[in-house]
Amino acid sequence: MVLLAGIALSSFVFSADPKGDLSIASVKVYPAKSHRYPRKKLEMGFVDFNITADLTPLFNWNTKQLFLYLEAEYQNTKGVNNTVVIWDRIVRRKEDAAINIAGRNKYAFREISSSFKNAPASHYSLKYNVMPYVGALTYGEAARTSEPVDFTIQTQPYEV
């Protein structure tokens, strides 16, 4: 037990602060049609992003895997702050920790309570969770957009 406690405490000594670059190419919002609720208005956002980050300093002898996720932080027209995970990835090996991705959101980005129409611009951040073999989970942020990104409202419908 003493050995396990020593291992868990030593993971706080080996802390790393990786940095990356996150850029948002576009955020397009489409009116969508739901097959489940045909009368309900629904809008879906599609985020095109570019991520470049070197997360290899997070791997040490006690790192089992990393959980990476891209968060969208925005405020709706009613003033409610929202944080939504729109993309994620699990990195299990140090060799795969150099990330260079150009992609689109993996999960649905919807505003259920109202429209994205008059919503202020949103911020995006790349966050990580270090899962050790022994010890507490560690959370951090590797990249953040420097400027807020506006929602671009499209008029043509997007089929869900």
Coordinates of N, CA and C in Angstrom, one line a residue, residues 69-148:
Y69 N -10.6 16.0 -25.9 CA -11.9 16.4 -26.3 C -11.9 17.9 -26.7
L70 N -12.7 18.2 -27.6 CA -12.9 19.6 -28.1 C -14.2 20.1 -27.6
E71 N -14.2 21.2 -26.8 CA -15.4 21.8 -26.2 C -15.7 23.1 -27.0
A72 N -17.0 23.3 -27.1 CA -17.6 24.5 -27.6 C -18.3 25.2 -26.4
E73 N -17.9 26.4 -26.2 CA -18.5 27.2 -25.1 C -19.2 28.4 -25.7
Y74 N -20.5 28.5 -25.5 CA -21.3 29.5 -26.0 C -22.4 29.9 -25.1
Q75 N -23.0 31.1 -25.4 CA -24.1 31.6 -24.6 C -25.3 31.7 -25.6
N76 N -26.5 31.1 -25.2 CA -27.6 31.1 -26.1 C -28.3 32.5 -26.0
T77 N -29.4 32.7 -26.7 CA -30.0 34.0 -26.7 C -30.7 34.3 -25.4
K78 N -30.9 33.3 -24.6 CA -31.6 33.6 -23.3 C -30.5 33.9 -22.2
G79 N -29.3 33.9 -22.5 CA -28.2 34.2 -21.6 C -27.7 33.0 -20.8
V80 N -28.0 31.8 -21.2 CA -27.5 30.6 -20.5 C -26.2 30.2 -21.1
N81 N -25.2 30.0 -20.3 CA -23.9 29.5 -20.7 C -23.9 28.0 -20.9
N82 N -23.4 27.5 -22.1 CA -23.4 26.1 -22.4 C -22.0 25.7 -22.8
T83 N -21.7 24.5 -22.4 CA -20.4 23.8 -22.8 C -20.8 22.5 -23.4
V84 N -20.4 22.2 -24.6 CA -20.7 21.0 -25.4 C -19.5 20.4 -25.9
V85 N -19.3 19.1 -25.7 CA -18.2 18.3 -26.3 C -18.7 18.0 -27.7
I86 N -17.9 18.4 -28.7 CA -18.2 18.1 -30.1 C -17.3 17.1 -30.8
W87 N -16.2 16.8 -30.1 CA -15.2 15.8 -30.7 C -14.4 15.2 -29.6
D88 N -14.0 13.9 -29.8 CA -13.1 13.3 -28.8 C -12.3 12.3 -29.4
R89 N -11.2 11.9 -28.7 CA -10.3 10.8 -29.1 C -9.6 10.2 -27.9
I90 N -9.3 8.9 -27.9 CA -8.5 8.3 -26.9 C -7.2 8.0 -27.5
V91 N -6.1 8.4 -26.8 CA -4.7 8.2 -27.2 C -4.1 7.2 -26.2
R92 N -3.7 6.0 -26.7 CA -3.2 5.0 -25.8 C -1.7 4.8 -25.8
R93 N -1.0 5.4 -26.8 CA 0.4 5.2 -26.9 C 1.1 6.6 -27.1
K94 N 2.3 6.7 -26.6 CA 3.0 7.9 -26.7 C 3.3 8.2 -28.2
E95 N 3.5 7.2 -29.0 CA 3.7 7.4 -30.4 C 2.6 8.1 -31.2
D96 N 1.4 7.9 -30.6 CA 0.2 8.5 -31.2 C -0.2 9.9 -30.6
A97 N 0.6 10.4 -29.8 CA 0.3 11.6 -29.0 C 0.6 12.9 -29.8
A98 N 1.2 12.9 -30.9 CA 1.4 14.0 -31.8 C 0.2 14.1 -32.7
I99 N -0.6 15.1 -32.4 CA -2.0 15.2 -33.0 C -1.9 16.3 -34.1
N100 N -2.4 15.9 -35.3 CA -2.5 16.8 -36.4 C -3.8 16.4 -37.2
I101 N -4.9 17.1 -36.9 CA -6.2 16.7 -37.4 C -6.9 17.9 -38.0
A102 N -7.5 17.7 -39.1 CA -8.4 18.6 -39.8 C -9.7 17.9 -39.9
G103 N -10.7 18.3 -39.2 CA -12.0 17.5 -39.2 C -13.2 18.3 -39.0
R104 N -14.3 17.6 -38.7 CA -15.6 18.2 -38.4 C -16.1 17.6 -37.1
N105 N -17.0 18.2 -36.5 CA -17.5 17.7 -35.2 C -18.1 16.3 -35.3
K106 N -17.8 15.5 -34.3 CA -18.2 14.1 -34.3 C -19.6 13.9 -33.7
Y107 N -19.9 14.8 -32.8 CA -21.2 14.7 -32.1 C -22.1 15.9 -32.5
A108 N -23.4 15.7 -32.4 CA -24.4 16.7 -32.7 C -24.2 18.0 -31.9
F109 N -24.2 19.1 -32.6 CA -24.1 20.4 -32.0 C -25.4 21.1 -32.2
R110 N -26.3 21.1 -31.2 CA -27.7 21.6 -31.4 C -28.0 22.6 -30.3
E111 N -28.9 23.5 -30.6 CA -29.4 24.4 -29.6 C -30.9 24.1 -29.5
I112 N -31.3 23.5 -28.4 CA -32.6 23.0 -28.3 C -33.6 24.1 -27.8
S113 N -33.1 24.9 -26.9 CA -34.0 25.9 -26.2 C -34.4 27.0 -27.2
S114 N -33.5 27.4 -28.1 CA -33.8 28.5 -29.0 C -33.0 28.3 -30.3
S115 N -32.8 29.4 -31.0 CA -32.0 29.4 -32.2 C -30.6 29.9 -31.9
F116 N -29.7 29.5 -32.8 CA -28.3 30.1 -32.8 C -28.3 31.5 -33.4
K117 N -29.5 31.9 -33.9 CA -29.6 33.1 -34.7 C -28.9 34.4 -34.1
N118 N -29.3 34.8 -32.9 CA -28.7 36.0 -32.3 C -27.8 35.6 -31.2
A119 N -27.2 34.4 -31.2 CA -26.3 34.0 -30.1 C -25.0 34.7 -30.3
P120 N -24.3 35.1 -29.2 CA -23.0 35.7 -29.4 C -22.0 34.6 -29.9
A121 N -20.8 35.1 -30.3 CA -19.8 34.2 -30.8 C -19.4 33.2 -29.7
S122 N -18.8 32.0 -30.2 CA -18.4 31.0 -29.3 C -16.9 30.8 -29.2
H123 N -16.5 30.2 -28.1 CA -15.1 29.9 -27.9 C -14.9 28.4 -27.9
Y124 N -13.7 27.9 -28.3 CA -13.5 26.5 -28.5 C -12.1 26.2 -27.8
S125 N -12.1 25.0 -27.1 CA -10.8 24.6 -26.4 C -10.6 23.1 -26.5
L126 N -9.3 22.8 -26.7 CA -8.9 21.4 -26.7 C -8.5 21.0 -25.3
K127 N -9.1 20.1 -24.7 CA -8.8 19.7 -23.3 C -8.4 18.2 -23.3
Y128 N -7.7 17.8 -22.2 CA -7.3 16.5 -22.0 C -7.5 16.0 -20.6
N129 N -7.5 14.7 -20.5 CA -7.7 14.0 -19.2 C -6.6 12.9 -19.2
V130 N -5.7 12.9 -18.3 CA -4.7 11.9 -18.2 C -5.2 10.8 -17.2
M131 N -5.3 9.6 -17.7 CA -5.7 8.5 -16.9 C -4.5 7.6 -16.5
P132 N -4.1 7.7 -15.3 CA -2.9 6.9 -14.8 C -3.2 5.5 -14.5
Y133 N -2.2 4.7 -14.3 CA -2.4 3.3 -13.8 C -2.8 3.4 -12.4
V134 N -2.1 4.2 -11.6 CA -2.4 4.4 -10.2 C -2.4 5.9 -9.9
G135 N -3.5 6.3 -9.2 CA -3.5 7.7 -8.8 C -4.8 8.4 -9.3
A136 N -4.8 9.7 -9.1 CA -5.9 10.6 -9.5 C -5.8 11.0 -11.0
L137 N -7.0 11.2 -11.5 CA -7.1 11.7 -12.9 C -6.6 13.2 -12.9
T138 N -5.9 13.5 -14.0 CA -5.5 14.9 -14.2 C -6.1 15.5 -15.4
Y139 N -6.6 16.7 -15.2 CA -7.2 17.4 -16.3 C -6.4 18.7 -16.7
G140 N -6.5 19.1 -18.0 CA -5.8 20.2 -18.5 C -6.3 20.7 -19.8
E141 N -5.8 21.8 -20.2 CA -6.1 22.4 -21.5 C -4.9 22.6 -22.4
A142 N -5.0 22.1 -23.6 CA -3.8 22.1 -24.5 C -3.9 23.3 -25.5
A143 N -5.1 23.7 -25.8 CA -5.2 24.8 -26.8 C -6.6 25.5 -26.7
R144 N -6.6 26.7 -27.1 CA -7.9 27.5 -27.0 C -7.9 28.5 -28.2
T145 N -9.1 28.7 -28.7 CA -9.1 29.7 -29.8 C -8.9 31.1 -29.2
S146 N -8.1 31.9 -29.9 CA -7.8 33.3 -29.4 C -8.9 34.3 -29.6
E147 N -9.7 34.1 -30.6 CA -10.8 35.0 -30.9 C -12.1 34.2 -30.9
P148 N -13.2 34.8 -30.5 CA -14.5 34.1 -30.6 C -14.9 33.9 -32.0

